[in-house]
CSV table of C-alpha atoms and ligand atoms in Angstrom, one decimal:
chain,number,residue,atom,x,y,z
A,1,MET,CA,112.4,154.6,123.4
A,2,SER,CA,113.9,152.5,126.3
A,3,PRO,CA,116.1,149.8,125.6
A,4,LEU,CA,115.4,146.1,125.7
A,5,PRO,CA,116.4,144.0,128.8
A,6,ALA,CA,119.5,142.4,129.2
A,7,VAL,CA,119.8,138.4,128.5
A,8,HIS,CA,120.7,137.9,132.5
A,9,VAL,CA,117.6,140.1,133.4
A,10,VAL,CA,115.0,138.2,131.1
A,11,LEU,CA,116.5,135.1,132.5
A,12,GLY,CA,116.2,136.4,136.2
A,13,ASP,CA,112.3,136.5,135.2
A,14,ALA,CA,110.2,133.9,137.3
A,15,ARG,CA,108.4,132.2,134.2
A,16,ALA,CA,112.1,131.9,132.5
A,17,GLY,CA,113.1,129.4,135.2
A,18,ALA,CA,110.0,126.9,134.1
A,19,LEU,CA,111.3,126.9,130.6
A,20,VAL,CA,114.7,126.3,131.6
A,21,ALA,CA,113.4,123.2,133.6
A,22,LEU,CA,111.4,121.9,130.7
A,23,TYR,CA,114.0,122.9,127.7
A,24,GLY,CA,117.3,123.1,129.5
A,25,ARG,CA,119.3,126.2,129.9
A,26,ASP,CA,121.1,126.2,126.4
A,27,GLU,CA,118.1,126.1,124.6
A,28,THR,CA,116.6,128.9,126.7
A,29,VAL,CA,119.4,131.3,126.6
A,30,ALA,CA,119.1,130.5,122.5
A,31,ALA,CA,115.3,131.1,122.6
A,32,VAL,CA,115.7,134.6,124.6
A,33,ARG,CA,118.4,135.7,122.5
A,34,GLU,CA,116.3,135.0,119.2
A,35,ALA,CA,113.5,136.8,121.0
A,36,LEU,CA,115.6,139.8,121.7
A,37,GLU,CA,116.8,139.9,118.4
A,38,ALA,CA,113.5,139.8,117.0
A,39,PHE,CA,112.3,142.7,119.2
A,40,ARG,CA,115.4,144.8,118.2
A,41,ARG,CA,114.9,144.0,114.3
A,42,GLN,CA,111.4,145.3,114.5
A,43,GLY,CA,112.3,148.4,116.5
A,44,ARG,CA,110.1,147.5,119.1
A,45,THR,CA,110.9,147.8,123.0
A,46,ALA,CA,109.6,145.1,125.6
A,47,VAL,CA,109.8,144.4,129.2
A,48,ALA,CA,111.4,140.6,130.2
A,49,ALA,CA,108.0,139.0,130.7
A,50,ALA,CA,107.1,139.6,127.1
A,51,ILE,CA,110.4,138.6,126.1
A,52,VAL,CA,110.0,135.3,127.9
A,53,GLU,CA,106.5,134.7,126.4
A,54,ALA,CA,108.0,135.3,123.0
A,55,ALA,CA,110.7,132.8,123.7
A,56,ALA,CA,108.2,130.2,125.1
A,57,LEU,CA,106.3,130.3,121.8
A,58,TRP,CA,109.8,129.7,119.9
A,59,LEU,CA,110.8,126.9,122.2
A,60,GLU,CA,107.1,125.0,122.0
A,61,ARG,CA,107.6,125.5,118.1
A,62,ARG,CA,110.9,124.1,117.5
A,63,HIS,CA,110.7,121.0,120.2
A,64,ARG,CA,106.9,120.3,118.6
A,65,PRO,CA,107.6,116.5,117.4
A,66,ARG,CA,108.3,116.4,113.6
A,67,VAL,CA,106.6,112.8,113.5
A,68,ARG,CA,103.3,113.5,114.1
A,69,ARG,CA,100.1,111.4,114.1
A,70,VAL,CA,97.6,112.4,111.6
A,71,PHE,CA,94.0,110.9,110.6
A,72,ASN,CA,94.1,109.4,107.2
A,73,LEU,CA,90.8,110.1,105.7
A,74,THR,CA,92.0,110.5,102.3
A,75,GLY,CA,90.5,107.3,101.4
A,76,THR,CA,93.9,105.5,100.4
A,77,VAL,CA,94.2,102.9,103.1
A,78,LEU,CA,97.9,102.0,102.4
A,79,HIS,CA,98.9,105.7,101.7
A,80,THR,CA,103.2,105.9,101.0
A,81,ASN,CA,103.0,109.5,102.5
A,82,LEU,CA,101.3,108.9,105.4
A,83,GLY,CA,103.4,106.0,106.3
A,84,ARG,CA,101.5,102.8,105.1
A,85,ALA,CA,100.4,100.0,107.3
A,86,GLN,CA,99.1,100.6,110.7
A,87,LEU,CA,100.7,98.1,113.1
A,88,PRO,CA,98.8,95.7,115.3
A,89,PRO,CA,98.8,95.8,119.3
A,90,GLU,CA,101.0,92.6,119.2
A,91,ALA,CA,103.6,94.0,116.8
A,92,VAL,CA,103.9,97.2,119.0
A,93,ALA,CA,104.4,94.9,122.1
A,94,ALA,CA,107.1,92.9,120.3
A,95,ALA,CA,108.8,96.0,119.1
A,96,THR,CA,108.5,97.7,122.5
A,97,ALA,CA,110.3,94.8,124.3
A,98,ALA,CA,113.0,94.6,121.5
A,99,MET,CA,113.5,98.3,121.6
A,100,THR,CA,113.9,98.3,125.5
A,101,GLY,CA,116.0,95.2,126.1
A,102,ALA,CA,118.6,92.9,124.9
A,103,ILE,CA,117.2,90.1,122.7
A,104,ALA,CA,118.6,87.2,121.2
A,105,LEU,CA,119.1,88.9,117.4
A,106,GLU,CA,121.5,86.8,116.2
A,107,PHE,CA,122.2,84.6,119.0
A,108,ASP,CA,120.9,80.6,118.8
A,109,LEU,CA,119.7,80.5,122.2
A,110,ASP,CA,119.6,76.2,122.0
A,111,LYS,CA,123.3,75.9,120.8
A,112,GLY,CA,124.3,79.3,122.6
A,113,LYS,CA,125.9,80.2,119.6
A,114,ARG,CA,125.8,82.9,117.1
A,115,GLY,CA,122.8,82.9,115.2
A,116,ASP,CA,121.3,84.6,112.3
A,117,ARG,CA,118.9,87.4,112.0
A,118,ASP,CA,116.7,85.9,109.5
A,119,ASP,CA,116.1,82.7,111.5
A,120,LEU,CA,113.4,84.7,113.5
A,121,VAL,CA,110.8,85.2,110.8
A,122,GLU,CA,112.3,82.5,108.2
A,123,ASP,CA,109.8,79.4,109.4
A,124,TRP,CA,107.0,81.6,109.4
A,125,LEU,CA,107.8,82.9,106.1
A,126,CYS,CA,108.4,79.4,104.7
A,127,ARG,CA,105.0,78.2,106.2
A,128,LEU,CA,102.8,81.0,104.7
A,129,THR,CA,104.4,80.8,101.3
A,130,GLY,CA,105.2,77.3,100.9
A,131,ALA,CA,109.1,78.6,100.3
A,132,GLU,CA,112.0,76.4,101.0
A,133,ALA,CA,114.0,79.6,102.4
A,134,ALA,CA,113.3,83.2,103.1
A,135,THR,CA,115.3,86.3,103.9
A,136,VAL,CA,114.5,89.8,104.9
A,137,VAL,CA,116.0,93.4,104.2
A,138,ASN,CA,115.2,97.1,104.6
A,139,ASN,CA,112.3,97.2,102.1
A,140,ASN,CA,111.5,95.9,98.8
A,141,ALA,CA,113.5,98.3,96.6
A,142,GLY,CA,116.3,96.8,98.6
A,143,ALA,CA,115.4,93.3,98.2
A,144,VAL,CA,114.9,93.8,94.1
A,145,LEU,CA,118.4,95.5,94.1
A,146,LEU,CA,119.9,92.8,96.4
A,147,MET,CA,118.5,89.7,94.1
A,148,LEU,CA,119.3,91.3,90.9
A,149,HIS,CA,122.8,91.9,92.2
A,150,ALA,CA,123.2,88.6,93.5
A,151,LEU,CA,122.0,86.6,90.7
A,152,ALA,CA,122.9,89.1,87.5
A,153,ALA,CA,125.8,91.5,88.0
A,154,ARG,CA,127.5,91.9,85.1
A,155,ARG,CA,124.8,89.8,83.2
A,156,GLU,CA,121.6,90.3,81.4
A,157,VAL,CA,118.1,90.1,82.8
A,158,VAL,CA,114.9,89.6,80.4
A,159,VAL,CA,111.7,91.7,81.3
A,160,SER,CA,108.9,92.4,79.3
A,161,ARG,CA,108.4,96.4,78.4
A,162,GLY,CA,104.8,96.3,79.8
A,163,GLU,CA,106.4,95.9,83.1
A,164,LEU,CA,109.1,98.5,83.5
A,165,VAL,CA,107.5,100.3,86.2
A,166,GLU,CA,108.1,103.5,88.2
A,167,ILE,CA,107.1,103.3,92.1
A,168,GLY,CA,106.9,106.7,93.6
A,169,GLY,CA,109.5,108.3,91.5
A,170,ALA,CA,112.4,107.1,93.1
A,171,PHE,CA,112.2,103.5,92.0
A,172,ARG,CA,112.3,102.6,88.3
A,173,ILE,CA,113.1,98.9,87.3
A,174,PRO,CA,115.5,99.8,84.6
A,175,ASP,CA,117.5,102.4,87.3
A,176,VAL,CA,117.5,99.4,89.6
A,177,MET,CA,119.0,97.2,87.2
A,178,ALA,CA,121.8,99.7,86.3
A,179,ARG,CA,122.4,100.2,90.2
A,180,ALA,CA,122.8,96.4,90.4
A,181,GLN,CA,125.1,96.3,87.6
A,182,CYS,CA,122.9,94.3,85.1
A,183,ARG,CA,122.0,94.7,81.9
A,184,LEU,CA,118.3,95.0,81.1
A,185,ALA,CA,116.9,93.3,78.1
A,186,GLU,CA,113.5,94.6,77.3
A,187,VAL,CA,111.3,92.4,75.3
A,188,GLY,CA,107.9,92.6,73.5
A,189,THR,CA,105.9,96.0,73.4
A,190,THR,CA,104.1,98.0,75.8
A,191,ASN,CA,100.6,96.1,75.7
A,192,ARG,CA,102.0,92.7,74.2
A,193,THR,CA,104.7,90.5,74.9
A,194,HIS,CA,105.1,86.8,74.0
A,195,LEU,CA,106.8,83.9,75.3
A,196,ARG,CA,108.9,83.5,71.9
A,197,ASP,CA,110.0,87.1,72.6
A,198,PHE,CA,111.4,86.0,76.1
A,199,ASP,CA,113.1,83.1,74.3
A,200,GLU,CA,114.7,84.9,71.4
A,201,ALA,CA,116.2,87.1,73.8
A,202,ILE,CA,117.8,84.2,76.0
A,203,GLY,CA,121.8,84.5,75.1
A,204,PRO,CA,124.8,83.6,76.8
A,205,ARG,CA,124.9,86.8,78.9
A,206,THR,CA,121.6,86.2,80.2
A,207,ALA,CA,121.2,85.6,84.0
A,208,ALA,CA,117.4,85.4,84.7
A,209,LEU,CA,113.7,86.2,83.3
A,210,MET,CA,112.1,88.4,85.7
A,211,LYS,CA,108.5,89.4,86.1
A,212,VAL,CA,107.5,92.4,87.7
A,213,HIS,CA,103.7,93.2,89.1
A,214,THR,CA,102.5,96.1,87.5
A,215,SER,CA,101.2,97.1,90.6
A,216,ASN,CA,100.3,100.8,90.3
A,217,TYR,CA,98.7,101.1,86.5
A,218,ALA,CA,96.9,98.4,84.1
A,219,VAL,CA,97.4,97.6,80.7
A,220,VAL,CA,94.0,97.0,79.4
A,221,GLY,CA,92.7,96.5,75.8
A,222,PHE,CA,94.3,94.7,73.2
A,223,THR,CA,97.3,93.2,75.6
A,224,ALA,CA,99.0,89.6,76.1
A,225,THR,CA,101.9,88.7,78.5
A,226,PRO,CA,103.0,85.2,79.2
A,227,SER,CA,101.9,83.6,82.7
A,228,GLU,CA,104.5,83.1,85.4
A,229,ALA,CA,104.1,78.9,84.7
A,230,GLU,CA,105.1,79.6,81.0
A,231,LEU,CA,108.2,81.9,81.8
A,232,ALA,CA,109.1,79.7,84.7
A,233,ALA,CA,109.0,76.7,82.4
A,234,LEU,CA,110.8,78.6,79.7
A,235,ALA,CA,113.9,79.9,82.3
A,236,HIS,CA,114.2,76.3,84.1
A,237,GLY,CA,114.5,74.8,80.2
A,238,ARG,CA,117.4,77.0,79.4
A,239,GLY,CA,119.0,76.4,83.1
A,240,LEU,CA,117.8,79.9,84.3
A,241,PRO,CA,116.2,81.2,87.3
A,242,PHE,CA,113.0,83.1,87.0
A,243,ILE,CA,112.5,85.8,89.6
A,244,VAL,CA,109.2,88.0,90.5
A,245,ASP,CA,108.9,91.0,92.2
A,246,LEU,CA,105.2,91.1,93.1
A,247,GLY,CA,105.2,94.4,95.2
A,248,ALA,CA,102.3,94.1,97.4
A,249,GLY,CA,102.3,90.4,98.3
A,250,SER,CA,99.3,89.3,100.3
A,251,LEU,CA,99.8,86.2,102.3
A,252,VAL,CA,96.4,85.4,102.0
A,253,ASP,CA,93.6,85.2,99.3
A,254,MET,CA,92.0,88.4,99.5
A,255,ASP,CA,88.8,86.6,97.7
A,256,ARG,CA,88.0,85.3,101.1
A,257,TRP,CA,86.8,88.8,102.2
A,258,GLY,CA,85.3,89.6,98.9
A,259,LEU,CA,88.2,91.6,98.0
A,260,PRO,CA,89.8,91.8,94.6
A,261,HIS,CA,92.2,89.1,93.9
A,262,GLU,CA,96.1,89.9,94.6
A,263,ARG,CA,98.5,87.4,93.6
A,264,THR,CA,100.5,86.0,96.3
A,265,PRO,CA,104.0,84.6,96.7
A,266,ARG,CA,102.5,81.0,97.3
A,267,GLU,CA,100.9,81.0,93.7
A,268,ALA,CA,103.7,82.6,92.2
A,269,LEU,CA,106.2,79.9,93.9
A,270,ALA,CA,103.9,77.2,93.0
A,271,ALA,CA,103.9,78.4,89.4
A,272,GLY,CA,107.3,78.1,89.2
A,273,ALA,CA,109.0,81.2,90.4
A,274,ASP,CA,112.8,80.5,91.8
A,275,LEU,CA,112.7,83.8,93.9
A,276,VAL,CA,109.9,86.2,94.9
A,277,SER,CA,110.2,89.4,96.4
A,278,PHE,CA,107.5,91.6,98.4
A,279,SER,CA,106.8,94.3,101.0
A,280,GLY,CA,106.1,93.9,104.3
A,281,ASP,CA,104.0,97.0,104.6
A,282,LYS,CA,101.5,97.1,101.7
A,283,LEU,CA,99.1,94.5,102.0
A,284,LEU,CA,100.7,92.2,104.4
A,285,GLY,CA,100.0,94.9,106.9
A,286,GLY,CA,103.4,94.8,108.7
A,287,PRO,CA,106.5,97.0,109.3
A,288,GLN,CA,108.5,98.2,106.2
A,289,ALA,CA,110.3,95.4,105.0
A,290,GLY,CA,111.3,93.5,101.8
A,291,ILE,CA,110.8,90.0,102.0
A,292,ILE,CA,112.5,87.2,99.6
A,293,VAL,CA,111.1,83.8,99.4
A,294,GLY,CA,112.2,81.0,97.4
A,295,ARG,CA,114.7,78.4,96.4
A,296,ARG,CA,117.3,77.5,99.2
A,297,ASP,CA,120.3,77.7,96.8
A,298,LEU,CA,119.5,81.1,95.6
A,299,ILE,CA,118.5,82.9,99.2
A,300,ALA,CA,121.8,81.5,100.6
A,301,ARG,CA,123.4,83.2,97.7
A,302,ILE,CA,121.6,86.5,98.3
A,303,LYS,CA,122.4,85.9,102.2
A,304,LYS,CA,126.4,86.0,101.3
A,305,ASN,CA,126.3,89.2,99.1
A,306,PRO,CA,127.6,92.1,101.1
A,307,LEU,CA,124.6,94.3,99.9
A,308,LYS,CA,122.7,92.1,102.3
A,309,ARG,CA,124.6,93.5,105.4
A,310,ALA,CA,124.1,97.2,103.9
A,311,LEU,CA,120.5,96.9,103.4
A,312,ARG,CA,119.5,94.5,106.5
A,313,MET,CA,116.5,94.7,108.8
A,314,ASP,CA,116.8,96.3,112.2
A,315,LYS,CA,115.6,94.3,115.2
A,316,ILE,CA,112.7,96.7,116.0
A,317,ARG,CA,111.1,95.8,112.8
A,318,LEU,CA,111.9,92.0,112.8
A,319,ALA,CA,110.1,91.8,116.2
A,320,ALA,CA,107.3,93.3,114.5
A,321,LEU,CA,107.3,91.4,111.5
A,322,GLU,CA,107.5,88.2,113.5
A,323,ALA,CA,104.3,89.3,115.4
A,324,VAL,CA,102.7,90.3,112.5
A,325,LEU,CA,103.4,87.1,110.3
A,326,LYS,CA,102.0,85.1,113.7
A,327,LEU,CA,98.7,86.5,113.2
A,328,TYR,CA,98.3,84.8,110.0
A,329,ALA,CA,98.5,81.7,111.5
A,330,ASP,CA,94.8,82.1,112.0
A,331,PRO,CA,93.2,83.9,109.0
A,332,ASP,CA,89.9,83.6,110.5
A,333,CYS,CA,90.7,86.1,113.0
A,334,LEU,CA,92.6,88.2,110.5
A,335,ALA,CA,90.2,90.9,109.6
A,336,GLU,CA,89.6,91.6,113.2
A,337,ARG,CA,93.2,91.8,114.5
A,338,LEU,CA,95.2,93.1,111.6
A,339,PRO,CA,94.4,97.2,111.1
A,340,THR,CA,95.0,97.1,107.1
A,341,LEU,CA,92.5,94.4,106.7
A,342,ARG,CA,90.5,95.4,109.0
A,343,PHE,CA,90.2,98.6,107.4
A,344,LEU,CA,89.9,97.0,103.8
A,345,THR,CA,86.9,94.9,104.9
A,346,ARG,CA,84.8,97.5,106.9
A,347,PRO,CA,81.4,97.0,106.2
A,348,GLU,CA,79.6,100.2,104.3
A,349,ALA,CA,76.6,100.4,106.7
A,350,GLU,CA,79.3,100.6,109.5
A,351,MET,CA,80.7,103.6,108.0
A,352,ALA,CA,77.6,105.6,106.8
A,353,ALA,CA,76.4,105.1,110.5
A,354,GLN,CA,79.7,106.4,111.8
A,355,GLY,CA,79.2,109.5,109.2
A,356,GLN,CA,75.8,110.0,110.6
A,357,ARG,CA,77.1,110.1,114.2
A,358,LEU,CA,79.7,112.7,113.1
A,359,LEU,CA,77.8,114.9,110.8
A,360,PRO,CA,76.0,117.3,113.1
A,361,ALA,CA,79.0,117.5,115.6
A,362,LEU,CA,81.4,118.5,112.5
A,363,ALA,CA,78.8,120.8,111.1
A,364,GLN,CA,78.4,122.8,114.1
A,365,ALA,CA,82.0,123.2,114.8
A,366,LEU,CA,82.4,124.6,111.1
A,367,ASP,CA,79.8,126.8,112.1
A,368,GLY,CA,78.5,127.8,108.5
A,369,ARG,CA,82.3,127.9,107.0
A,370,ALA,CA,81.4,124.8,105.0
A,371,GLN,CA,78.2,122.9,103.9
A,372,VAL,CA,78.6,119.3,105.4
A,373,GLY,CA,77.1,116.3,104.0
A,374,LEU,CA,77.4,112.2,103.9
A,375,GLU,CA,78.4,111.1,100.5
A,376,ALA,CA,79.0,107.6,98.9
A,377,CYS,CA,82.5,107.5,97.7
A,378,LYS,CA,85.3,105.0,96.8
A,379,SER,CA,88.4,104.1,98.7
A,380,GLN,CA,91.8,103.2,97.4
A,381,ILE,CA,93.7,100.1,98.6
A,382,GLY,CA,96.9,102.1,97.7
A,383,SER,CA,100.7,101.4,97.9
A,384,GLY,CA,100.2,99.9,94.2
A,385,ALA,CA,98.3,97.1,95.2
A,386,LEU,CA,95.2,96.4,92.9
A,387,PRO,CA,95.4,100.0,91.1
A,388,VAL,CA,92.0,99.9,89.5
A,389,ASP,CA,90.0,98.3,92.2
A,390,LEU,CA,87.9,100.5,94.2
A,391,LEU,CA,86.3,99.8,97.4
A,392,PRO,CA,82.8,101.5,98.3
A,393,SER,CA,82.9,103.8,101.1
A,394,TRP,CA,81.3,106.9,102.8
A,395,ALA,CA,82.8,110.5,103.5
A,396,LEU,CA,81.8,113.4,105.2
A,397,VAL,CA,82.1,116.2,102.2
A,398,LEU,CA,83.0,119.6,103.1
A,399,ARG,CA,82.0,122.3,100.6
A,400,PRO,CA,82.9,125.8,101.0
A,401,PRO,CA,79.6,128.2,101.1
A,402,SER,CA,77.9,128.7,97.9
A,403,GLY,CA,78.8,132.2,96.5
A,404,SER,CA,82.0,132.3,98.7
A,405,ARG,CA,84.8,133.8,96.4
A,406,GLY,CA,87.7,132.0,95.2
A,407,GLY,CA,86.2,128.7,95.3
A,408,GLY,CA,89.6,126.8,95.0
A,409,ARG,CA,91.1,128.9,97.6
A,410,ALA,CA,88.4,128.8,100.1
A,411,LEU,CA,88.9,124.9,99.7
A,412,GLU,CA,92.0,124.9,100.1
A,413,ALA,CA,91.7,127.1,103.2
A,414,LEU,CA,89.3,124.8,104.6
A,415,ALA,CA,91.9,121.6,104.4
A,416,ALA,CA,94.5,123.7,105.8
A,417,VAL,CA,92.1,124.2,109.1
A,418,LEU,CA,91.6,120.6,109.2
A,419,ARG,CA,95.6,119.8,108.5
A,420,GLY,CA,96.1,122.5,111.8
A,421,LEU,CA,94.3,120.5,114.3
A,422,PRO,CA,96.5,118.9,117.2
A,423,GLU,CA,96.0,115.5,115.5
A,424,PRO,CA,95.9,116.8,111.9
A,425,VAL,CA,93.1,115.3,109.6
A,426,VAL,CA,93.9,114.7,106.0
A,427,GLY,CA,91.2,114.5,103.5
A,428,ARG,CA,91.1,114.6,99.9
A,429,VAL,CA,90.3,117.4,97.6
A,430,HIS,CA,88.2,116.3,94.6
A,431,ASP,CA,85.4,117.9,92.5
A,432,GLY,CA,85.2,121.1,94.3
A,433,ALA,CA,85.0,119.4,97.9
A,434,LEU,CA,87.2,118.2,100.8
A,435,TRP,CA,86.2,114.5,101.2
A,436,LEU,CA,86.9,112.8,104.4
A,437,ASP,CA,86.5,109.4,103.9
A,438,LEU,CA,85.8,107.4,107.0
A,439,ARG,CA,87.2,103.9,106.2
A,440,CYS,CA,90.4,104.3,108.4
A,441,LEU,CA,88.7,106.3,111.3
A,442,ASP,CA,89.4,104.2,114.0
A,443,ASP,CA,89.7,106.6,116.5
A,444,GLU,CA,85.9,108.1,116.5
A,445,ALA,CA,86.2,109.7,119.9
A,446,GLY,CA,89.8,111.2,119.7
A,447,PHE,CA,88.3,112.6,116.1
A,448,VAL,CA,85.2,114.2,118.0
A,449,ALA,CA,87.3,115.5,121.0
A,450,GLN,CA,89.3,118.0,119.0
A,451,LEU,CA,86.4,119.2,116.9
A,452,GLY,CA,86.4,122.3,119.5
A,453,GLY,CA,89.6,123.3,117.7
A,454,LEU,CA,87.7,124.2,114.4
A,455,ARG,CA,86.0,127.2,116.3
B,501,PLP,C1,106.3,99.0,96.1
B,501,PLP,C2,106.9,98.2,95.2
B,501,PLP,C3,108.0,97.9,95.0
B,501,PLP,C4,109.1,98.9,96.4
B,501,PLP,O1,108.8,98.4,97.3
B,501,PLP,P1,109.1,99.2,98.7
B,501,PLP,O2,108.6,98.2,99.8
B,501,PLP,O3,108.4,100.4,98.7
B,501,PLP,O4,110.6,99.6,98.7
B,501,PLP,C5,108.6,97.3,94.2
B,501,PLP,N1,108.1,97.0,93.2
B,501,PLP,C6,106.7,96.7,93.2
B,501,PLP,C7,106.3,96.2,92.1
B,501,PLP,C8,106.3,97.3,94.1
B,501,PLP,O5,104.7,97.4,94.0
């Protein structure tokens, strides 16, 4: 058996020069060593050109971006695992400008003095929610932690048992309370909590009453829970603040577009809440952010807390958030300009027509590996917004041919083929089929262009 070529011989191959130009010398040498080692382990021999080819594959895999665009055809518009809200071009432009140059981030251009980064969005947040003051941090989990720590560290916060939510496994209200150094005083029962339960729980150590939006589940049937207005009145009567974790926090009335009503920060503040927190990348349709709006004195206290610095928002997302908030100044155009709302309000007929256009091309590309149909389905809003409300939608439905063996495995293989496309297509496996919900399919041409890859 002839020995494998030495590293310097492989690097002398003409095509190795191209790899050095593309990936650099160190990476190419590492890849060549890796390839030689693989051949050696397998007891195989090879000429330099074959080693270069193996090295090229290794380099290509290693340098493929891990952050990859996908087609979200899961039917969940705000999919946490797929990055939640997609940003409008105005926000992308603002973020790009903030990334590529110096910006007046904490610098007051009128006075020529140090400024505050919250000032960049506070006016808009106050106008859009009716609040006196506002601040923003990394995400809503951070906002809740910060509110609790600033207002209630080493004291008690009263919350209904029916609202001790867990979101995405890692965020649980009781755990966040503990991390904020607050004692949780749970009152009532899972399904029914009354105002008197809160009243009786208030003691000398109580720092606040809190309401948490039950954003990813619904308690139905024999239920009771005091309204925000009742809780606010009770808190204020006892000299305490009333705080609300709203979760999704839409800035406009969703009813306007025929969508199910989602409580707005404006409504919570009008009902008497002293502070309201919500996410930037849920129904608001902006970048990841945790927004806190409410009473000026309480916001000032929050801003003085050292956690505020630890949780602060970066300049790129602040720029994007400002641009998104500005779109809300003209709600008439919002459904057209804000991707999240555009997806949520897409007419059924439009999705059905898109399905009709795509069905033949998809069926042809799959070439008998699946039966393809167009069927009515239901989309979800997602990210804990309106958990029980579903939106009528249309999906391309892929079923492994009847009689194909190992039904579940055939279906998983089909899903894997779609995920293996250059821009992976992520659908939803349900009821023995792979559903490609068309609600969020914006880039139809891009979807069609890569169907050839299925052959
Ligand atoms: C989503 C949600 C959170 C967490 O918000 P993130 O922005 O994901 O950190 C907290 N509370 C409620 C009620 C939520 O729905």
